[in-house]
Amino acid sequence: MGLPKYEPMTDEEFMEWVAVQPGRYEFVNGYPLEMMAGAKQDHAVAASNILTSLVPSAKNQGCRATGSDTYVLAGGNRRLPDVVVDCGPKDSNATHATGPTVVVEVLSDSTNAIDHTDKLDDYQSHPDIRVVLLVDPSHVSVKAYRRVDATWVPERYEDLADIIPLPEISASLALVDIYDTLDPKPRFKAIDLNPGSVPRM
């Protein structure tokens, strides 16, 4: 993502402006922030797999699971997570999720740092968000941040057999479904420490 040199805007001015732009933009600290185009296929597939997995459970709970065109208002900014489960009141005219409960960011090289810092801070400041998932599409690695009372508890899932419980929406998310049709690498490669495997001089 890049930060173009725009004049500062209000949220209302941004929504009028972005409606006629060809690209996708977040609204951060009073400025439009263009979302980088050309994400790798594994990013798109992982996001699609997660959305597909969460849609049925979201419907059963009266929620909506949507992709990366739904704004989340958090930390005074407008963010575009890759997936959001919105359990707020239905409003066909809303320009953002009215009750975001679970948000998912699929990581990429260009957004990894900001997803782990600025975006995560924004999401954790939203009173309705209960779970934030950060998904690495190229390695078997999902980090979950779960709100427990007033504390955010981190959880890590690094095995394709793992299942992420999401009682907040009466659902679960299996890593084997997240990485379906992908070829992710293990998060950590095992090192052979067998002395017999080391060539002797």
JSON list of C-alpha atoms in Angstrom, two decimals:
[
{"chain": "A", "resi": 1, "resn": "MET", "atom": "CA", "xyz": [0.00, 0.00, 0.00]},
{"chain": "A", "resi": 2, "resn": "GLY", "atom": "CA", "xyz": [1.15, 3.54, -0.68]},
{"chain": "A", "resi": 3, "resn": "LEU", "atom": "CA", "xyz": [0.20, 6.87, 0.87]},
{"chain": "A", "resi": 4, "resn": "PRO", "atom": "CA", "xyz": [-0.62, 9.36, -1.92]},
{"chain": "A", "resi": 5, "resn": "LYS", "atom": "CA", "xyz": [-0.33, 13.09, -1.29]},
{"chain": "A", "resi": 6, "resn": "TYR", "atom": "CA", "xyz": [-3.96, 14.13, -0.89]},
{"chain": "A", "resi": 7, "resn": "GLU", "atom": "CA", "xyz": [-5.42, 17.02, 1.01]},
{"chain": "A", "resi": 8, "resn": "PRO", "atom": "CA", "xyz": [-6.88, 16.00, 4.38]},
{"chain": "A", "resi": 9, "resn": "MET", "atom": "CA", "xyz": [-10.58, 15.09, 4.23]},
{"chain": "A", "resi": 10, "resn": "THR", "atom": "CA", "xyz": [-13.48, 14.54, 6.55]},
{"chain": "A", "resi": 11, "resn": "ASP", "atom": "CA", "xyz": [-15.09, 11.11, 6.59]},
{"chain": "A", "resi": 12, "resn": "GLU", "atom": "CA", "xyz": [-18.06, 12.48, 4.63]},
{"chain": "A", "resi": 13, "resn": "GLU", "atom": "CA", "xyz": [-15.78, 14.04, 2.02]},
{"chain": "A", "resi": 14, "resn": "PHE", "atom": "CA", "xyz": [-13.87, 10.79, 1.71]},
{"chain": "A", "resi": 15, "resn": "MET", "atom": "CA", "xyz": [-17.03, 8.76, 1.07]},
{"chain": "A", "resi": 16, "resn": "GLU", "atom": "CA", "xyz": [-18.10, 11.18, -1.67]},
{"chain": "A", "resi": 17, "resn": "TRP", "atom": "CA", "xyz": [-14.62, 11.10, -3.18]},
{"chain": "A", "resi": 18, "resn": "VAL", "atom": "CA", "xyz": [-14.07, 7.34, -3.03]},
{"chain": "A", "resi": 19, "resn": "ALA", "atom": "CA", "xyz": [-17.43, 6.63, -4.70]},
{"chain": "A", "resi": 20, "resn": "VAL", "atom": "CA", "xyz": [-16.01, 7.81, -8.04]},
{"chain": "A", "resi": 21, "resn": "GLN", "atom": "CA", "xyz": [-12.51, 6.31, -7.74]},
{"chain": "A", "resi": 22, "resn": "PRO", "atom": "CA", "xyz": [-11.49, 3.25, -9.77]},
{"chain": "A", "resi": 23, "resn": "GLY", "atom": "CA", "xyz": [-9.36, 1.75, -7.00]},
{"chain": "A", "resi": 24, "resn": "ARG", "atom": "CA", "xyz": [-9.95, 0.67, -3.41]},
{"chain": "A", "resi": 25, "resn": "TYR", "atom": "CA", "xyz": [-9.03, 2.99, -0.56]},
{"chain": "A", "resi": 26, "resn": "GLU", "atom": "CA", "xyz": [-8.98, 2.96, 3.19]},
{"chain": "A", "resi": 27, "resn": "PHE", "atom": "CA", "xyz": [-9.37, 6.21, 5.12]},
{"chain": "A", "resi": 28, "resn": "VAL", "atom": "CA", "xyz": [-6.55, 6.60, 7.65]},
{"chain": "A", "resi": 29, "resn": "ASN", "atom": "CA", "xyz": [-5.74, 9.60, 9.81]},
{"chain": "A", "resi": 30, "resn": "GLY", "atom": "CA", "xyz": [-7.78, 11.90, 7.57]},
{"chain": "A", "resi": 31, "resn": "TYR", "atom": "CA", "xyz": [-6.23, 10.77, 4.26]},
{"chain": "A", "resi": 32, "resn": "PRO", "atom": "CA", "xyz": [-7.12, 8.22, 1.56]},
{"chain": "A", "resi": 33, "resn": "LEU", "atom": "CA", "xyz": [-4.82, 5.21, 1.55]},
{"chain": "A", "resi": 34, "resn": "GLU", "atom": "CA", "xyz": [-4.85, 3.25, -1.70]},
{"chain": "A", "resi": 35, "resn": "MET", "atom": "CA", "xyz": [-4.95, -0.52, -1.35]},
{"chain": "A", "resi": 36, "resn": "MET", "atom": "CA", "xyz": [-2.26, -2.12, -3.47]},
{"chain": "A", "resi": 37, "resn": "ALA", "atom": "CA", "xyz": [-3.61, -4.03, -6.47]},
{"chain": "A", "resi": 38, "resn": "GLY", "atom": "CA", "xyz": [-2.29, -7.33, -7.78]},
{"chain": "A", "resi": 39, "resn": "ALA", "atom": "CA", "xyz": [-2.38, -9.48, -4.65]},
{"chain": "A", "resi": 40, "resn": "LYS", "atom": "CA", "xyz": [-0.93, -12.94, -5.12]},
{"chain": "A", "resi": 41, "resn": "GLN", "atom": "CA", "xyz": [-3.35, -15.75, -5.86]},
{"chain": "A", "resi": 42, "resn": "ASP", "atom": "CA", "xyz": [-2.74, -17.48, -2.53]},
{"chain": "A", "resi": 43, "resn": "HIS", "atom": "CA", "xyz": [-3.98, -14.31, -0.80]},
{"chain": "A", "resi": 44, "resn": "ALA", "atom": "CA", "xyz": [-7.20, -14.27, -2.81]},
{"chain": "A", "resi": 45, "resn": "VAL", "atom": "CA", "xyz": [-7.79, -18.02, -2.42]},
{"chain": "A", "resi": 46, "resn": "ALA", "atom": "CA", "xyz": [-7.27, -17.94, 1.36]},
{"chain": "A", "resi": 47, "resn": "ALA", "atom": "CA", "xyz": [-9.67, -15.00, 1.72]},
{"chain": "A", "resi": 48, "resn": "SER", "atom": "CA", "xyz": [-12.25, -16.75, -0.47]},
{"chain": "A", "resi": 49, "resn": "ASN", "atom": "CA", "xyz": [-11.91, -20.00, 1.49]},
{"chain": "A", "resi": 50, "resn": "ILE", "atom": "CA", "xyz": [-12.42, -18.21, 4.81]},
{"chain": "A", "resi": 51, "resn": "LEU", "atom": "CA", "xyz": [-15.45, -16.30, 3.53]},
{"chain": "A", "resi": 52, "resn": "THR", "atom": "CA", "xyz": [-17.00, -19.49, 2.14]},
{"chain": "A", "resi": 53, "resn": "SER", "atom": "CA", "xyz": [-16.44, -21.29, 5.44]},
{"chain": "A", "resi": 54, "resn": "LEU", "atom": "CA", "xyz": [-17.99, -18.55, 7.58]},
{"chain": "A", "resi": 55, "resn": "VAL", "atom": "CA", "xyz": [-21.05, -17.66, 5.48]},
{"chain": "A", "resi": 56, "resn": "PRO", "atom": "CA", "xyz": [-23.32, -20.55, 6.66]},
{"chain": "A", "resi": 57, "resn": "SER", "atom": "CA", "xyz": [-22.64, -20.00, 10.37]},
{"chain": "A", "resi": 58, "resn": "ALA", "atom": "CA", "xyz": [-23.01, -16.25, 10.00]},
{"chain": "A", "resi": 59, "resn": "LYS", "atom": "CA", "xyz": [-26.42, -16.71, 8.35]},
{"chain": "A", "resi": 60, "resn": "ASN", "atom": "CA", "xyz": [-27.55, -19.06, 11.10]},
{"chain": "A", "resi": 61, "resn": "GLN", "atom": "CA", "xyz": [-26.75, -16.37, 13.67]},
{"chain": "A", "resi": 62, "resn": "GLY", "atom": "CA", "xyz": [-28.48, -13.61, 11.73]},
{"chain": "A", "resi": 63, "resn": "CYS", "atom": "CA", "xyz": [-25.11, -12.12, 10.75]},
{"chain": "A", "resi": 64, "resn": "ARG", "atom": "CA", "xyz": [-23.54, -11.32, 7.38]},
{"chain": "A", "resi": 65, "resn": "ALA", "atom": "CA", "xyz": [-20.10, -12.50, 6.27]},
{"chain": "A", "resi": 66, "resn": "THR", "atom": "CA", "xyz": [-18.71, -10.27, 3.55]},
{"chain": "A", "resi": 67, "resn": "GLY", "atom": "CA", "xyz": [-15.46, -9.78, 1.66]},
{"chain": "A", "resi": 68, "resn": "SER", "atom": "CA", "xyz": [-13.03, -6.93, 1.30]},
{"chain": "A", "resi": 69, "resn": "ASP", "atom": "CA", "xyz": [-15.47, -4.20, 0.24]},
{"chain": "A", "resi": 70, "resn": "THR", "atom": "CA", "xyz": [-17.06, -3.72, 3.67]},
{"chain": "A", "resi": 71, "resn": "TYR", "atom": "CA", "xyz": [-15.61, -0.89, 5.74]},
{"chain": "A", "resi": 72, "resn": "VAL", "atom": "CA", "xyz": [-15.02, -1.25, 9.45]},
{"chain": "A", "resi": 73, "resn": "LEU", "atom": "CA", "xyz": [-14.98, 2.02, 11.39]},
{"chain": "A", "resi": 74, "resn": "ALA", "atom": "CA", "xyz": [-12.25, 1.62, 13.99]},
{"chain": "A", "resi": 75, "resn": "GLY", "atom": "CA", "xyz": [-9.80, 3.94, 15.67]},
{"chain": "A", "resi": 76, "resn": "GLY", "atom": "CA", "xyz": [-11.25, 6.89, 13.77]},
{"chain": "A", "resi": 77, "resn": "ASN", "atom": "CA", "xyz": [-10.35, 5.21, 10.47]},
{"chain": "A", "resi": 78, "resn": "ARG", "atom": "CA", "xyz": [-12.14, 3.24, 7.76]},
{"chain": "A", "resi": 79, "resn": "ARG", "atom": "CA", "xyz": [-10.47, -0.12, 7.33]},
{"chain": "A", "resi": 80, "resn": "LEU", "atom": "CA", "xyz": [-11.14, -2.82, 4.72]},
{"chain": "A", "resi": 81, "resn": "PRO", "atom": "CA", "xyz": [-10.51, -6.26, 6.24]},
{"chain": "A", "resi": 82, "resn": "ASP", "atom": "CA", "xyz": [-10.38, -9.23, 3.87]},
{"chain": "A", "resi": 83, "resn": "VAL", "atom": "CA", "xyz": [-13.37, -10.79, 5.64]},
{"chain": "A", "resi": 84, "resn": "VAL", "atom": "CA", "xyz": [-15.77, -9.37, 8.23]},
{"chain": "A", "resi": 85, "resn": "VAL", "atom": "CA", "xyz": [-18.65, -11.04, 10.05]},
{"chain": "A", "resi": 86, "resn": "ASP", "atom": "CA", "xyz": [-21.18, -8.29, 10.79]},
{"chain": "A", "resi": 87, "resn": "CYS", "atom": "CA", "xyz": [-23.75, -9.09, 13.48]},
{"chain": "A", "resi": 88, "resn": "GLY", "atom": "CA", "xyz": [-25.14, -5.57, 13.80]},
{"chain": "A", "resi": 89, "resn": "PRO", "atom": "CA", "xyz": [-28.54, -4.33, 12.65]},
{"chain": "A", "resi": 90, "resn": "LYS", "atom": "CA", "xyz": [-29.27, -4.76, 8.96]},
{"chain": "A", "resi": 91, "resn": "ASP", "atom": "CA", "xyz": [-29.06, -1.48, 7.07]},
{"chain": "A", "resi": 92, "resn": "SER", "atom": "CA", "xyz": [-29.05, -1.57, 3.28]},
{"chain": "A", "resi": 93, "resn": "ASN", "atom": "CA", "xyz": [-27.75, 2.01, 3.19]},
{"chain": "A", "resi": 94, "resn": "ALA", "atom": "CA", "xyz": [-24.88, 1.47, 5.63]},
{"chain": "A", "resi": 95, "resn": "THR", "atom": "CA", "xyz": [-21.40, 2.26, 4.31]},
{"chain": "A", "resi": 96, "resn": "HIS", "atom": "CA", "xyz": [-19.73, 0.10, 6.96]},
{"chain": "A", "resi": 97, "resn": "ALA", "atom": "CA", "xyz": [-20.31, -2.95, 9.14]},
{"chain": "A", "resi": 98, "resn": "THR", "atom": "CA", "xyz": [-22.81, -1.98, 11.83]},
{"chain": "A", "resi": 99, "resn": "GLY", "atom": "CA", "xyz": [-21.66, -4.63, 14.30]},
{"chain": "A", "resi": 100, "resn": "PRO", "atom": "CA", "xyz": [-18.36, -6.22, 13.21]},
{"chain": "A", "resi": 101, "resn": "THR", "atom": "CA", "xyz": [-17.73, -9.26, 15.39]},
{"chain": "A", "resi": 102, "resn": "VAL", "atom": "CA", "xyz": [-14.96, -11.19, 13.61]},
{"chain": "A", "resi": 103, "resn": "VAL", "atom": "CA", "xyz": [-12.48, -9.58, 11.24]},
{"chain": "A", "resi": 104, "resn": "VAL", "atom": "CA", "xyz": [-9.84, -11.35, 9.16]},
{"chain": "A", "resi": 105, "resn": "GLU", "atom": "CA", "xyz": [-6.71, -9.99, 7.54]},
{"chain": "A", "resi": 106, "resn": "VAL", "atom": "CA", "xyz": [-4.86, -12.22, 5.06]},
{"chain": "A", "resi": 107, "resn": "LEU", "atom": "CA", "xyz": [-1.25, -11.13, 5.24]},
{"chain": "A", "resi": 108, "resn": "SER", "atom": "CA", "xyz": [1.00, -10.16, 2.35]},
{"chain": "A", "resi": 109, "resn": "ASP", "atom": "CA", "xyz": [4.58, -8.96, 2.15]},
{"chain": "A", "resi": 110, "resn": "SER", "atom": "CA", "xyz": [3.47, -5.38, 1.55]},
{"chain": "A", "resi": 111, "resn": "THR", "atom": "CA", "xyz": [0.92, -5.21, 4.40]},
{"chain": "A", "resi": 112, "resn": "ASN", "atom": "CA", "xyz": [2.39, -7.56, 7.02]},
{"chain": "A", "resi": 113, "resn": "ALA", "atom": "CA", "xyz": [3.83, -4.85, 9.26]},
{"chain": "A", "resi": 114, "resn": "ILE", "atom": "CA", "xyz": [0.79, -2.58, 9.21]},
{"chain": "A", "resi": 115, "resn": "ASP", "atom": "CA", "xyz": [-1.63, -5.48, 9.71]},
{"chain": "A", "resi": 116, "resn": "HIS", "atom": "CA", "xyz": [0.28, -6.47, 12.86]},
{"chain": "A", "resi": 117, "resn": "THR", "atom": "CA", "xyz": [0.41, -2.93, 14.25]},
{"chain": "A", "resi": 118, "resn": "ASP", "atom": "CA", "xyz": [-1.81, -0.08, 13.09]},
{"chain": "A", "resi": 119, "resn": "LYS", "atom": "CA", "xyz": [-4.72, -2.16, 11.81]},
{"chain": "A", "resi": 120, "resn": "LEU", "atom": "CA", "xyz": [-4.64, -4.49, 14.78]},
{"chain": "A", "resi": 121, "resn": "ASP", "atom": "CA", "xyz": [-4.70, -1.50, 17.13]},
{"chain": "A", "resi": 122, "resn": "ASP", "atom": "CA", "xyz": [-7.70, -0.06, 15.27]},
{"chain": "A", "resi": 123, "resn": "TYR", "atom": "CA", "xyz": [-9.63, -3.33, 15.36]},
{"chain": "A", "resi": 124, "resn": "GLN", "atom": "CA", "xyz": [-8.92, -3.88, 19.05]},
{"chain": "A", "resi": 125, "resn": "SER", "atom": "CA", "xyz": [-10.27, -0.40, 19.81]},
{"chain": "A", "resi": 126, "resn": "HIS", "atom": "CA", "xyz": [-13.70, -1.27, 18.34]},
{"chain": "A", "resi": 127, "resn": "PRO", "atom": "CA", "xyz": [-16.13, -2.26, 21.12]},
{"chain": "A", "resi": 128, "resn": "ASP", "atom": "CA", "xyz": [-17.99, -4.83, 18.99]},
{"chain": "A", "resi": 129, "resn": "ILE", "atom": "CA", "xyz": [-15.04, -6.76, 17.56]},
{"chain": "A", "resi": 130, "resn": "ARG", "atom": "CA", "xyz": [-14.46, -9.97, 19.49]},
{"chain": "A", "resi": 131, "resn": "VAL", "atom": "CA", "xyz": [-11.90, -11.79, 17.34]},
{"chain": "A", "resi": 132, "resn": "VAL", "atom": "CA", "xyz": [-9.18, -10.65, 14.93]},
{"chain": "A", "resi": 133, "resn": "LEU", "atom": "CA", "xyz": [-7.54, -13.29, 12.72]},
{"chain": "A", "resi": 134, "resn": "LEU", "atom": "CA", "xyz": [-4.23, -12.69, 10.95]},
{"chain": "A", "resi": 135, "resn": "VAL", "atom": "CA", "xyz": [-3.71, -15.39, 8.32]},
{"chain": "A", "resi": 136, "resn": "ASP", "atom": "CA", "xyz": [-0.44, -16.15, 6.53]},
{"chain": "A", "resi": 137, "resn": "PRO", "atom": "CA", "xyz": [-1.47, -17.61, 3.14]},
{"chain": "A", "resi": 138, "resn": "SER", "atom": "CA", "xyz": [1.96, -19.04, 2.27]},
{"chain": "A", "resi": 139, "resn": "HIS", "atom": "CA", "xyz": [2.71, -20.75, 5.59]},
{"chain": "A", "resi": 140, "resn": "VAL", "atom": "CA", "xyz": [0.47, -22.73, 7.92]},
{"chain": "A", "resi": 141, "resn": "SER", "atom": "CA", "xyz": [0.09, -19.96, 10.46]},
{"chain": "A", "resi": 142, "resn": "VAL", "atom": "CA", "xyz": [-2.93, -18.16, 11.86]},
{"chain": "A", "resi": 143, "resn": "LYS", "atom": "CA", "xyz": [-2.71, -15.80, 14.81]},
{"chain": "A", "resi": 144, "resn": "ALA", "atom": "CA", "xyz": [-5.95, -15.05, 16.61]},
{"chain": "A", "resi": 145, "resn": "TYR", "atom": "CA", "xyz": [-6.55, -12.20, 19.02]},
{"chain": "A", "resi": 146, "resn": "ARG", "atom": "CA", "xyz": [-9.61, -12.85, 21.17]},
{"chain": "A", "resi": 147, "resn": "ARG", "atom": "CA", "xyz": [-11.29, -10.35, 23.48]},
{"chain": "A", "resi": 148, "resn": "VAL", "atom": "CA", "xyz": [-11.73, -11.84, 26.94]},
{"chain": "A", "resi": 149, "resn": "ASP", "atom": "CA", "xyz": [-13.40, -9.27, 29.18]},
{"chain": "A", "resi": 150, "resn": "ALA", "atom": "CA", "xyz": [-11.12, -6.23, 28.87]},
{"chain": "A", "resi": 151, "resn": "THR", "atom": "CA", "xyz": [-8.07, -8.18, 27.66]},
{"chain": "A", "resi": 152, "resn": "TRP", "atom": "CA", "xyz": [-6.97, -9.38, 24.22]},
{"chain": "A", "resi": 153, "resn": "VAL", "atom": "CA", "xyz": [-5.61, -12.91, 24.39]},
{"chain": "A", "resi": 154, "resn": "PRO", "atom": "CA", "xyz": [-3.34, -14.10, 21.53]},
{"chain": "A", "resi": 155, "resn": "GLU", "atom": "CA", "xyz": [-3.64, -17.64, 20.17]},
{"chain": "A", "resi": 156, "resn": "ARG", "atom": "CA", "xyz": [-1.55, -19.33, 17.49]},
{"chain": "A", "resi": 157, "resn": "TYR", "atom": "CA", "xyz": [-2.55, -22.15, 15.14]},
{"chain": "A", "resi": 158, "resn": "GLU", "atom": "CA", "xyz": [0.18, -23.82, 13.06]},
{"chain": "A", "resi": 159, "resn": "ASP", "atom": "CA", "xyz": [-1.07, -27.28, 12.11]},
{"chain": "A", "resi": 160, "resn": "LEU", "atom": "CA", "xyz": [-3.47, -28.17, 9.30]},
{"chain": "A", "resi": 161, "resn": "ALA", "atom": "CA", "xyz": [-5.34, -30.34, 11.82]},
{"chain": "A", "resi": 162, "resn": "ASP", "atom": "CA", "xyz": [-6.05, -27.30, 14.02]},
{"chain": "A", "resi": 163, "resn": "ILE", "atom": "CA", "xyz": [-9.56, -25.90, 14.32]},
{"chain": "A", "resi": 164, "resn": "ILE", "atom": "CA", "xyz": [-10.11, -22.32, 15.48]},
{"chain": "A", "resi": 165, "resn": "PRO", "atom": "CA", "xyz": [-13.13, -22.09, 17.78]},
{"chain": "A", "resi": 166, "resn": "LEU", "atom": "CA", "xyz": [-15.36, -19.09, 17.14]},
{"chain": "A", "resi": 167, "resn": "PRO", "atom": "CA", "xyz": [-18.09, -19.34, 19.79]},
{"chain": "A", "resi": 168, "resn": "GLU", "atom": "CA", "xyz": [-18.67, -15.61, 19.30]},
{"chain": "A", "resi": 169, "resn": "ILE", "atom": "CA", "xyz": [-20.62, -16.54, 16.13]},
{"chain": "A", "resi": 170, "resn": "SER", "atom": "CA", "xyz": [-21.33, -20.20, 17.04]},
{"chain": "A", "resi": 171, "resn": "ALA", "atom": "CA", "xyz": [-18.80, -21.35, 14.46]},
{"chain": "A", "resi": 172, "resn": "SER", "atom": "CA", "xyz": [-15.35, -22.82, 13.99]},
{"chain": "A", "resi": 173, "resn": "LEU", "atom": "CA", "xyz": [-12.76, -22.43, 11.26]},
{"chain": "A", "resi": 174, "resn": "ALA", "atom": "CA", "xyz": [-10.57, -25.37, 10.26]},
{"chain": "A", "resi": 175, "resn": "LEU", "atom": "CA", "xyz": [-7.09, -24.62, 8.95]},
{"chain": "A", "resi": 176, "resn": "VAL", "atom": "CA", "xyz": [-7.51, -27.37, 6.37]},
{"chain": "A", "resi": 177, "resn": "ASP", "atom": "CA", "xyz": [-10.39, -25.31, 4.94]},
{"chain": "A", "resi": 178, "resn": "ILE", "atom": "CA", "xyz": [-8.41, -22.05, 5.02]},
{"chain": "A", "resi": 179, "resn": "TYR", "atom": "CA", "xyz": [-5.59, -23.62, 3.01]},
{"chain": "A", "resi": 180, "resn": "ASP", "atom": "CA", "xyz": [-7.77, -25.74, 0.72]},
{"chain": "A", "resi": 181, "resn": "THR", "atom": "CA", "xyz": [-6.22, -25.95, -2.81]},
{"chain": "A", "resi": 182, "resn": "LEU", "atom": "CA", "xyz": [-3.14, -24.07, -1.57]},
{"chain": "A", "resi": 183, "resn": "ASP", "atom": "CA", "xyz": [0.32, -25.50, -0.91]},
{"chain": "A", "resi": 184, "resn": "PRO", "atom": "CA", "xyz": [1.40, -23.76, 2.29]},
{"chain": "A", "resi": 185, "resn": "LYS", "atom": "CA", "xyz": [4.75, -24.46, 3.93]},
{"chain": "A", "resi": 186, "resn": "PRO", "atom": "CA", "xyz": [5.01, -25.46, 7.59]},
{"chain": "A", "resi": 187, "resn": "ARG", "atom": "CA", "xyz": [5.52, -22.45, 9.84]},
{"chain": "A", "resi": 188, "resn": "PHE", "atom": "CA", "xyz": [8.81, -23.86, 11.11]},
{"chain": "A", "resi": 189, "resn": "LYS", "atom": "CA", "xyz": [11.02, -26.28, 9.20]},
{"chain": "A", "resi": 190, "resn": "ALA", "atom": "CA", "xyz": [12.40, -29.17, 11.18]},
{"chain": "A", "resi": 191, "resn": "ILE", "atom": "CA", "xyz": [16.19, -29.30, 11.36]},
{"chain": "A", "resi": 192, "resn": "ASP", "atom": "CA", "xyz": [17.86, -32.70, 11.18]},
{"chain": "A", "resi": 193, "resn": "LEU", "atom": "CA", "xyz": [20.26, -32.78, 14.12]},
{"chain": "A", "resi": 194, "resn": "ASN", "atom": "CA", "xyz": [21.23, -36.44, 13.63]},
{"chain": "A", "resi": 195, "resn": "PRO", "atom": "CA", "xyz": [25.03, -36.45, 13.74]},
{"chain": "A", "resi": 196, "resn": "GLY", "atom": "CA", "xyz": [25.04, -39.39, 11.34]},
{"chain": "A", "resi": 197, "resn": "SER", "atom": "CA", "xyz": [23.60, -37.16, 8.63]},
{"chain": "A", "resi": 198, "resn": "VAL", "atom": "CA", "xyz": [26.49, -34.71, 8.78]},
{"chain": "A", "resi": 199, "resn": "PRO", "atom": "CA", "xyz": [29.26, -35.49, 6.28]},
{"chain": "A", "resi": 200, "resn": "ARG", "atom": "CA", "xyz": [32.57, -36.22, 8.01]},
{"chain": "A", "resi": 201, "resn": "MET", "atom": "CA", "xyz": [35.85, -34.85, 6.75]}
]
